CSV table of N, CA, C and O in Angstrom, one decimal:
chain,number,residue,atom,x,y,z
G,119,UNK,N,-66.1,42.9,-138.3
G,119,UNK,CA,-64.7,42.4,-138.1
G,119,UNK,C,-64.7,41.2,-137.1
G,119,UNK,O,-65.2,41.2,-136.0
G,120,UNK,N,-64.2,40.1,-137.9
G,120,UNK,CA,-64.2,38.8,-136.7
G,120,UNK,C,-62.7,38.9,-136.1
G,120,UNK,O,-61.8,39.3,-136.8
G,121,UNK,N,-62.5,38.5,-135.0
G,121,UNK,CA,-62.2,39.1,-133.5
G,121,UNK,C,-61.1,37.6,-133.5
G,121,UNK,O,-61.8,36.7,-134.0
G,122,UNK,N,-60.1,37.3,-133.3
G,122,UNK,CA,-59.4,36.3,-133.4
G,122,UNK,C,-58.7,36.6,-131.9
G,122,UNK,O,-58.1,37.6,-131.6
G,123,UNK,N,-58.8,35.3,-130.9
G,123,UNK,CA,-58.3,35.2,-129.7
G,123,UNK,C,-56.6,34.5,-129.5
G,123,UNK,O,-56.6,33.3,-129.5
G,124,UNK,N,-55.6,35.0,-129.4
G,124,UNK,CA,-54.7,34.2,-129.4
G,124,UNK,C,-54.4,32.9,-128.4
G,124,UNK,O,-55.5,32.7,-127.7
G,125,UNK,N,-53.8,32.4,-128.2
G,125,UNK,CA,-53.7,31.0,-127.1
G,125,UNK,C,-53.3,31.7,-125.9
G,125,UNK,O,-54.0,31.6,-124.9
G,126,UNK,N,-52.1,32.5,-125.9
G,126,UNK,CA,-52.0,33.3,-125.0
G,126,UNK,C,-52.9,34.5,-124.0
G,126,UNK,O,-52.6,34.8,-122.9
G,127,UNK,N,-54.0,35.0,-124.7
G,127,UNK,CA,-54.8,35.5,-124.2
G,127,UNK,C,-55.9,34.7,-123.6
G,127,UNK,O,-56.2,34.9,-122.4
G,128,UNK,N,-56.4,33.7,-124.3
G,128,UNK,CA,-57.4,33.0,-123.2
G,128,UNK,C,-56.9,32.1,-122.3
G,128,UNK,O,-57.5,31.4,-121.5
G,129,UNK,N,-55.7,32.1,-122.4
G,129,UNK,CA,-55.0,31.5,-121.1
G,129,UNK,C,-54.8,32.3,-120.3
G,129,UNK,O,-55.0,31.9,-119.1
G,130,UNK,N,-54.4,33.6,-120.4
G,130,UNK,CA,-54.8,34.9,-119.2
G,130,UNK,C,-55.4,35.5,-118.6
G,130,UNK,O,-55.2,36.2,-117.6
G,131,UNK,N,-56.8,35.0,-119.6
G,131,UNK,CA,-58.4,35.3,-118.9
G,131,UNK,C,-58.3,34.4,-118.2
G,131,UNK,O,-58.0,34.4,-117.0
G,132,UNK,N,-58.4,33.5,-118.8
G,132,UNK,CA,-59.0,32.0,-117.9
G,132,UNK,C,-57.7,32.0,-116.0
G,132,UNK,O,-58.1,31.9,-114.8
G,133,UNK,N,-56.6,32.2,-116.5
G,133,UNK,CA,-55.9,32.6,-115.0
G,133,UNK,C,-56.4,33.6,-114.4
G,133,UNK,O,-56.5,33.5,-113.1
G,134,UNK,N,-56.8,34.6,-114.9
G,134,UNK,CA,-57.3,36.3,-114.5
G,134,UNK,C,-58.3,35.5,-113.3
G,134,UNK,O,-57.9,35.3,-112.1
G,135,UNK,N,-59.6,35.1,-113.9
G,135,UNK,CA,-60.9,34.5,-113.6
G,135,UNK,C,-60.6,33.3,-112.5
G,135,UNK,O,-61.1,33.4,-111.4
G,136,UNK,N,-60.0,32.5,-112.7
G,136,UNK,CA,-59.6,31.4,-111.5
G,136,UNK,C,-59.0,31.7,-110.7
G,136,UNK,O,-58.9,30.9,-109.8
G,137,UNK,N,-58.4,33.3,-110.5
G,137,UNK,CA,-57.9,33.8,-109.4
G,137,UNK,C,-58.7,34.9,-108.6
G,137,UNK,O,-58.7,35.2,-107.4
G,138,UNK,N,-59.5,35.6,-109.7
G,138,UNK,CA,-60.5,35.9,-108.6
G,138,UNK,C,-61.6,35.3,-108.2
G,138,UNK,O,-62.5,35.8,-107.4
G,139,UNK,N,-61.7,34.2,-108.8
G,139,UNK,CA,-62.9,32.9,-108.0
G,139,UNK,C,-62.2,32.4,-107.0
G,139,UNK,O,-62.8,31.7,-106.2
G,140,UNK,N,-60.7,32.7,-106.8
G,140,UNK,CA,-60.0,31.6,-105.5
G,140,UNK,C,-59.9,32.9,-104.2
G,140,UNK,O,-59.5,32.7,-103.1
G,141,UNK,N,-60.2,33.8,-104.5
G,141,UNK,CA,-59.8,35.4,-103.9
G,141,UNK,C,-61.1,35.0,-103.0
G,141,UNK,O,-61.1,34.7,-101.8
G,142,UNK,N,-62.4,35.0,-103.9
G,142,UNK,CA,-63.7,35.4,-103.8
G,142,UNK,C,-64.3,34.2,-102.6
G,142,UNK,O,-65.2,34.5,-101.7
G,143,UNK,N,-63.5,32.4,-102.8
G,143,UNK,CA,-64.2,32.1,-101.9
G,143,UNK,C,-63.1,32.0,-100.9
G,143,UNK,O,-63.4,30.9,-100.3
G,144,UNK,N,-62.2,32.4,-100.4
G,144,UNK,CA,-61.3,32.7,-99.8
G,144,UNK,C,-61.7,33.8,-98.5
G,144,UNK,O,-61.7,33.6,-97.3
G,145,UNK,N,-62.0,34.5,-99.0
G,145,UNK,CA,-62.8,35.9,-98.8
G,145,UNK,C,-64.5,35.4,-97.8
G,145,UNK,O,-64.9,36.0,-96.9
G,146,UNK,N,-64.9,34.6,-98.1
G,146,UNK,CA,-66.0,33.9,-97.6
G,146,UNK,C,-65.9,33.0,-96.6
G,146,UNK,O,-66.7,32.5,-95.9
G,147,UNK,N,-64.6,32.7,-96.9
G,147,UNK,CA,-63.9,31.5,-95.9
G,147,UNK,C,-63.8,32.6,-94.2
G,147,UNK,O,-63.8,32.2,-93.0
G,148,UNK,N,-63.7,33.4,-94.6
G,148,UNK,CA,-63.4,34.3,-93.5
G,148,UNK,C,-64.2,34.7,-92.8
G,148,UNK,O,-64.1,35.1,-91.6
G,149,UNK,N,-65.5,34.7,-93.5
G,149,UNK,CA,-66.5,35.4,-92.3
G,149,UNK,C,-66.7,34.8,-91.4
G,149,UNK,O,-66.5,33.6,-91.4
G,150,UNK,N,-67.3,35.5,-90.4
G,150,UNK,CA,-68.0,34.8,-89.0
G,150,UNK,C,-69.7,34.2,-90.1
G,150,UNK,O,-70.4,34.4,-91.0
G,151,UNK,N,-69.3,33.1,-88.7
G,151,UNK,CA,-71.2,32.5,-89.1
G,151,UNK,C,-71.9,32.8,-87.8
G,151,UNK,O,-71.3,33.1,-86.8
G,152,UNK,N,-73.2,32.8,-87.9
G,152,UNK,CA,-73.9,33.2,-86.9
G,152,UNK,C,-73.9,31.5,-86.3
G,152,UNK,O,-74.3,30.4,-86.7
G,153,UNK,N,-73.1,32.0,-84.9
G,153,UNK,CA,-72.9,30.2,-83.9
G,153,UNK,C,-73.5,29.9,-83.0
G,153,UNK,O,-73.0,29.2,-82.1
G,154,UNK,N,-75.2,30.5,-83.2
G,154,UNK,CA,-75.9,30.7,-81.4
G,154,UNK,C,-76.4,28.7,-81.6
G,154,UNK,O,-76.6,28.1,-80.6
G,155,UNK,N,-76.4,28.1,-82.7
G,155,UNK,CA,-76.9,27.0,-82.9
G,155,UNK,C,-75.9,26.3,-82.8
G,155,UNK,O,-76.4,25.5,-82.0
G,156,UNK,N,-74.8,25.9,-83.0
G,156,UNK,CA,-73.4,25.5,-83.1
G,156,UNK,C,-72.9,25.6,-81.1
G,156,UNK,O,-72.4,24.6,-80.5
G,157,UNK,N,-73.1,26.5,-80.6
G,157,UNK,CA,-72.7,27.1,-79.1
G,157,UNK,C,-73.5,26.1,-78.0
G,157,UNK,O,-73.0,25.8,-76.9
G,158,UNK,N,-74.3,25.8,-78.4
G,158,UNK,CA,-75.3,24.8,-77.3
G,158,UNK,C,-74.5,23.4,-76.9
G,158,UNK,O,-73.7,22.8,-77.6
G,159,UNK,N,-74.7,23.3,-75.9
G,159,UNK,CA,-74.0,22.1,-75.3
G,159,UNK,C,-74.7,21.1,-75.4
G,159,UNK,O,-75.9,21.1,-75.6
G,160,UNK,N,-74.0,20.0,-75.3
G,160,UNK,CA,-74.6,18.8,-75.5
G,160,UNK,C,-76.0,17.9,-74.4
G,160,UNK,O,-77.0,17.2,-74.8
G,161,UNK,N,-75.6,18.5,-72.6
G,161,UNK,CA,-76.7,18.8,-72.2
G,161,UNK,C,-77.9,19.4,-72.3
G,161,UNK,O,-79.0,19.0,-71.8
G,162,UNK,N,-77.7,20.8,-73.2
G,162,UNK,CA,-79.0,21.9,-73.3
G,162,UNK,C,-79.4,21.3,-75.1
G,162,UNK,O,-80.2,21.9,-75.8
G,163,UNK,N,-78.8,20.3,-75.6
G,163,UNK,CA,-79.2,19.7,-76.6
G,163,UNK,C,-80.2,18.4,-76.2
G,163,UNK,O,-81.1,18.0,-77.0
G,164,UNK,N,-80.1,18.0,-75.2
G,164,UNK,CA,-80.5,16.5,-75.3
G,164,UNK,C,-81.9,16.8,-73.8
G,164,UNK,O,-82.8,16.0,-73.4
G,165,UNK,N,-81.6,18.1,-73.6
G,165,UNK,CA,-83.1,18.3,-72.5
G,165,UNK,C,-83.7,18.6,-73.7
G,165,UNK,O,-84.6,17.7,-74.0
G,166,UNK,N,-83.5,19.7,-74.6
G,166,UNK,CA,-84.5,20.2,-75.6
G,166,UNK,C,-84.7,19.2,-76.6
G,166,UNK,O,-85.7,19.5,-77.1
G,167,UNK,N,-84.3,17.9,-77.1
G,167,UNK,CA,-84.3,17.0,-77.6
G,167,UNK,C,-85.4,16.2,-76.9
G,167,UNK,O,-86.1,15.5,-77.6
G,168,UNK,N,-85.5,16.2,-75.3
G,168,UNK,CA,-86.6,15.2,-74.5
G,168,UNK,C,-87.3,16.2,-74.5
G,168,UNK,O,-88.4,15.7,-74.6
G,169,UNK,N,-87.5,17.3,-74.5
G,169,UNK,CA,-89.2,18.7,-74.5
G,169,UNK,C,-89.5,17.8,-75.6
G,169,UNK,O,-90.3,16.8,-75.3
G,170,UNK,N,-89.1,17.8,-77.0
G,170,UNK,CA,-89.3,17.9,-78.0
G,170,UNK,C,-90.2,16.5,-78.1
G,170,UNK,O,-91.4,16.7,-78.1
G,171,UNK,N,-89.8,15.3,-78.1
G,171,UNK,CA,-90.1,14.0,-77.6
G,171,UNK,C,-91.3,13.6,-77.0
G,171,UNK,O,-92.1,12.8,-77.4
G,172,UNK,N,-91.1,14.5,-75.7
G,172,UNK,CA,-92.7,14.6,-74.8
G,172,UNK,C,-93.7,14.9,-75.2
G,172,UNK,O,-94.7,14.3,-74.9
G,173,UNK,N,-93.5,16.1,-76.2
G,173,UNK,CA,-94.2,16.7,-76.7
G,173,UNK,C,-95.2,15.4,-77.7
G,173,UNK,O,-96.3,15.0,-77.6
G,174,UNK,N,-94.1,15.1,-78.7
G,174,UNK,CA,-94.3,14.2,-79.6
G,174,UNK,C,-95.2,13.2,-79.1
G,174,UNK,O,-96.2,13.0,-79.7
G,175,UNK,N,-94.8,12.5,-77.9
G,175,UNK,CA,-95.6,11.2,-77.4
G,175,UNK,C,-97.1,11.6,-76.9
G,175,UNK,O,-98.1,10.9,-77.2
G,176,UNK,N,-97.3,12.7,-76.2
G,176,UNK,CA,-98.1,13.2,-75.9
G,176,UNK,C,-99.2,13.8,-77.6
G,176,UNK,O,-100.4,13.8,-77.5
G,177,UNK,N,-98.7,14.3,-78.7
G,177,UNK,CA,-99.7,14.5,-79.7
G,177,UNK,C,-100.0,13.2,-80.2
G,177,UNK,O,-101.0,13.2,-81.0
G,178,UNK,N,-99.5,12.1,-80.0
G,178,UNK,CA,-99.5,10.7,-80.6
G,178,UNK,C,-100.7,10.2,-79.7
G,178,UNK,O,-101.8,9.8,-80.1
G,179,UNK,N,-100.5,10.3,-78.5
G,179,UNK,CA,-101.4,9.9,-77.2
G,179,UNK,C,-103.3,10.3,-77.8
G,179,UNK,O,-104.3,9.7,-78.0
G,180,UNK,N,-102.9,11.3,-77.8
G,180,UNK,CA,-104.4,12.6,-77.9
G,180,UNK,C,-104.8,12.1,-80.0
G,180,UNK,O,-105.9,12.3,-80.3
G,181,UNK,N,-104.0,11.8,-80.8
G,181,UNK,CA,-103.9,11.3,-82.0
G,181,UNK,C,-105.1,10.1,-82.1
G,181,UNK,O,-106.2,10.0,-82.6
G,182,UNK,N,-104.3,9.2,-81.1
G,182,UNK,CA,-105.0,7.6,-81.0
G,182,UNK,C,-106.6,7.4,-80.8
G,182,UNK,O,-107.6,6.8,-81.3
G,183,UNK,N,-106.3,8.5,-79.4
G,183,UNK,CA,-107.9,8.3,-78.9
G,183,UNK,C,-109.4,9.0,-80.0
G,183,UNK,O,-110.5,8.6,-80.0
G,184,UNK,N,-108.9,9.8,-80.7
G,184,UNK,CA,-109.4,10.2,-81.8
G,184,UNK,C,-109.6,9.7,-82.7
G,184,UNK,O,-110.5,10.2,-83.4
G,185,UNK,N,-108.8,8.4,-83.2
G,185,UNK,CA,-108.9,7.5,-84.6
G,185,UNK,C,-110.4,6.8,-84.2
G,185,UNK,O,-111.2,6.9,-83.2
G,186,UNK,N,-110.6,6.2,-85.3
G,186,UNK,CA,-112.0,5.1,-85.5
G,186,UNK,C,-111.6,3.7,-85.6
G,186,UNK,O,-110.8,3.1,-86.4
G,187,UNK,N,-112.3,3.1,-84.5
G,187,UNK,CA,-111.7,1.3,-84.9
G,187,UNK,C,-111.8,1.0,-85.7
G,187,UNK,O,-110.9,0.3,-86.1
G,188,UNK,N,-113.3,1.2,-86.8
G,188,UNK,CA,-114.1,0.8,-87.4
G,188,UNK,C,-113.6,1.0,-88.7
G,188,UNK,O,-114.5,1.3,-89.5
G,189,UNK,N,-112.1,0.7,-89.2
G,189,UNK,CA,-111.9,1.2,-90.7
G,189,UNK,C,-112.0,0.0,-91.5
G,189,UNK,O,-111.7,-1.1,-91.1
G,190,UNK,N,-112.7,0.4,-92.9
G,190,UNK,CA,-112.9,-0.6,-93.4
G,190,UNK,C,-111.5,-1.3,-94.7
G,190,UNK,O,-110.5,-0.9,-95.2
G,191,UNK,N,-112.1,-2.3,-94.6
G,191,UNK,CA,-110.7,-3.6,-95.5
G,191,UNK,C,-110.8,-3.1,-96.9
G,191,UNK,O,-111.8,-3.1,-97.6
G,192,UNK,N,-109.6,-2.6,-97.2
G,192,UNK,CA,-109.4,-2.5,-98.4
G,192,UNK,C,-108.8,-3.7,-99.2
G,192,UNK,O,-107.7,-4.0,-98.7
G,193,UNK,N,-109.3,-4.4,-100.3
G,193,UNK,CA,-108.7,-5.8,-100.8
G,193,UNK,C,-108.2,-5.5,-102.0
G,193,UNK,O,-109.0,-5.2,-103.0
G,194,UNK,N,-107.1,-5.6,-102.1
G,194,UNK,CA,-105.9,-5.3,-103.4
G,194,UNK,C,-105.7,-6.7,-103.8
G,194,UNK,O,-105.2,-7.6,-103.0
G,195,UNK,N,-106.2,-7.0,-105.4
G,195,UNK,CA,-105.6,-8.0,-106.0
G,195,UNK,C,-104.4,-7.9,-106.9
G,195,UNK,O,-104.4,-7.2,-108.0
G,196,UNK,N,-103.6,-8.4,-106.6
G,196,UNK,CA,-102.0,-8.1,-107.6
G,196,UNK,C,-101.7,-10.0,-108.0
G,196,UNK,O,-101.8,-11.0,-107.2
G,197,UNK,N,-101.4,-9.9,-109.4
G,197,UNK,CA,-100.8,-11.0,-110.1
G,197,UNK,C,-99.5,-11.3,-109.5
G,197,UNK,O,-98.7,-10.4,-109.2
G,198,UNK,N,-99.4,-12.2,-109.3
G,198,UNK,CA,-97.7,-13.0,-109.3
G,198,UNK,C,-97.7,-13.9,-109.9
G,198,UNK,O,-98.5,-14.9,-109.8
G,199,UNK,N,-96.4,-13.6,-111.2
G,199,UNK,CA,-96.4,-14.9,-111.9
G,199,UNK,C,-95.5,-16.2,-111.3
G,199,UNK,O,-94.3,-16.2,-111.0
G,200,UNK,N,-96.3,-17.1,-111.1
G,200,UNK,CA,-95.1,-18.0,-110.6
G,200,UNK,C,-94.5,-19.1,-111.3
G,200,UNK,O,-93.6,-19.9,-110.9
G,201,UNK,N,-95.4,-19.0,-113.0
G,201,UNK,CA,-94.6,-19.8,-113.8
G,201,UNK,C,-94.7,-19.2,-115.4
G,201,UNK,O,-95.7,-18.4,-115.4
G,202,UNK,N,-94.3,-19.2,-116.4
G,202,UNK,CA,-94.6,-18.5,-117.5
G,202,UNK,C,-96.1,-18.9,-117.8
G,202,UNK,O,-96.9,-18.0,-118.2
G,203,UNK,N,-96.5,-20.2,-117.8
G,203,UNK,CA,-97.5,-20.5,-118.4
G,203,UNK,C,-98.8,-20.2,-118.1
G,203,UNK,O,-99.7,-20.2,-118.9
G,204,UNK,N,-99.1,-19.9,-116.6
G,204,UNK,CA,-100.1,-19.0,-115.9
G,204,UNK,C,-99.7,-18.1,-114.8
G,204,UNK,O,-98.7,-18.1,-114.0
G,205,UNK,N,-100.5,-17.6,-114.9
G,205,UNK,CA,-100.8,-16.4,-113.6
G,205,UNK,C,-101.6,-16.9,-112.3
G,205,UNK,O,-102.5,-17.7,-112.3
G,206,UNK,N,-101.1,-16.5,-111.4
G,206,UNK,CA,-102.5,-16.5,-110.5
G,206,UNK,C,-102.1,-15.2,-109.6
G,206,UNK,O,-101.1,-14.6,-109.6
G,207,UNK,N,-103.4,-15.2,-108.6
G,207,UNK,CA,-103.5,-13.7,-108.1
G,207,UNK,C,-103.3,-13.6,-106.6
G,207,UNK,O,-103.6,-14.6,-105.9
G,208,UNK,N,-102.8,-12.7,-106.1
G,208,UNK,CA,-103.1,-12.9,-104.5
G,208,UNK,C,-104.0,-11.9,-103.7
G,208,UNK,O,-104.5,-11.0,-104.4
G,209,UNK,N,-104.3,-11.9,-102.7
G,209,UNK,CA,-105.4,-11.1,-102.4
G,209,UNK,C,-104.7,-10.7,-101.3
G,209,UNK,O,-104.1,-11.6,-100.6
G,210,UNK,N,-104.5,-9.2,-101.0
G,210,UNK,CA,-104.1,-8.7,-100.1
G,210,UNK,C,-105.1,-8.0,-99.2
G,210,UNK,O,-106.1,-7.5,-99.7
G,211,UNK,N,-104.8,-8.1,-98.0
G,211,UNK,CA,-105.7,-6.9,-97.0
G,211,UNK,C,-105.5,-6.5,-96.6
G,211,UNK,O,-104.8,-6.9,-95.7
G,212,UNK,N,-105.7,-5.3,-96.7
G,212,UNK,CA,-104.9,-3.9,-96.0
G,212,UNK,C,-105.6,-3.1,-95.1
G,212,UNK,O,-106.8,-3.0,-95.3
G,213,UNK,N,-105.2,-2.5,-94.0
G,213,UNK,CA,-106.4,-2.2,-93.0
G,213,UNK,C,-105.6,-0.7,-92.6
G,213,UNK,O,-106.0,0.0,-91.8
């Protein structure tokens, strides 16, 4: 048996449904959020922002002294056309 929907009925669903999707985030709208991150003040933001910082400059510090002077030249050739009728190339160096 094929099942015939009147105009009236899927317009009742379709209202049914759009009102408990407006219920549902309505409903969500309400909860508490967890606000221990939200609650911090703008001083206990901007000390923990310079820890954070020190920190950073200090792994950068101890980073450097560990690198190698000695890296070697990488030479990338790439085309630029600069007129239709030839090419020519540039030599890049990258270190």
């Amino acid at each position: 048996m094929r099942m015939r929907l009147k105009l009236k009925t899927v317009f009742v669903l379709y209202f049914m449904v759009s009102l408990l999707g407006l219920i549902y985030a309505l409903m969500q709208l309400g909860q508490r959020c967890d606000c221990r991150g939200h609650a911090m003040s703008k001083d206990q933001q901007i000390s923990q922002l310079r820890g954070e910082l020190q920190k950073l400059q200090e792994h950068i510090k101890t980073s450097e002294l560990s690198k190698k002077t000695d890296v070697p030249k990488i030479y990338v050739i790439t085309p630029t056309y600069a007129r239709y009728v030839d090419s020519f190339c540039k030599i890049t160096v990258v270190q």
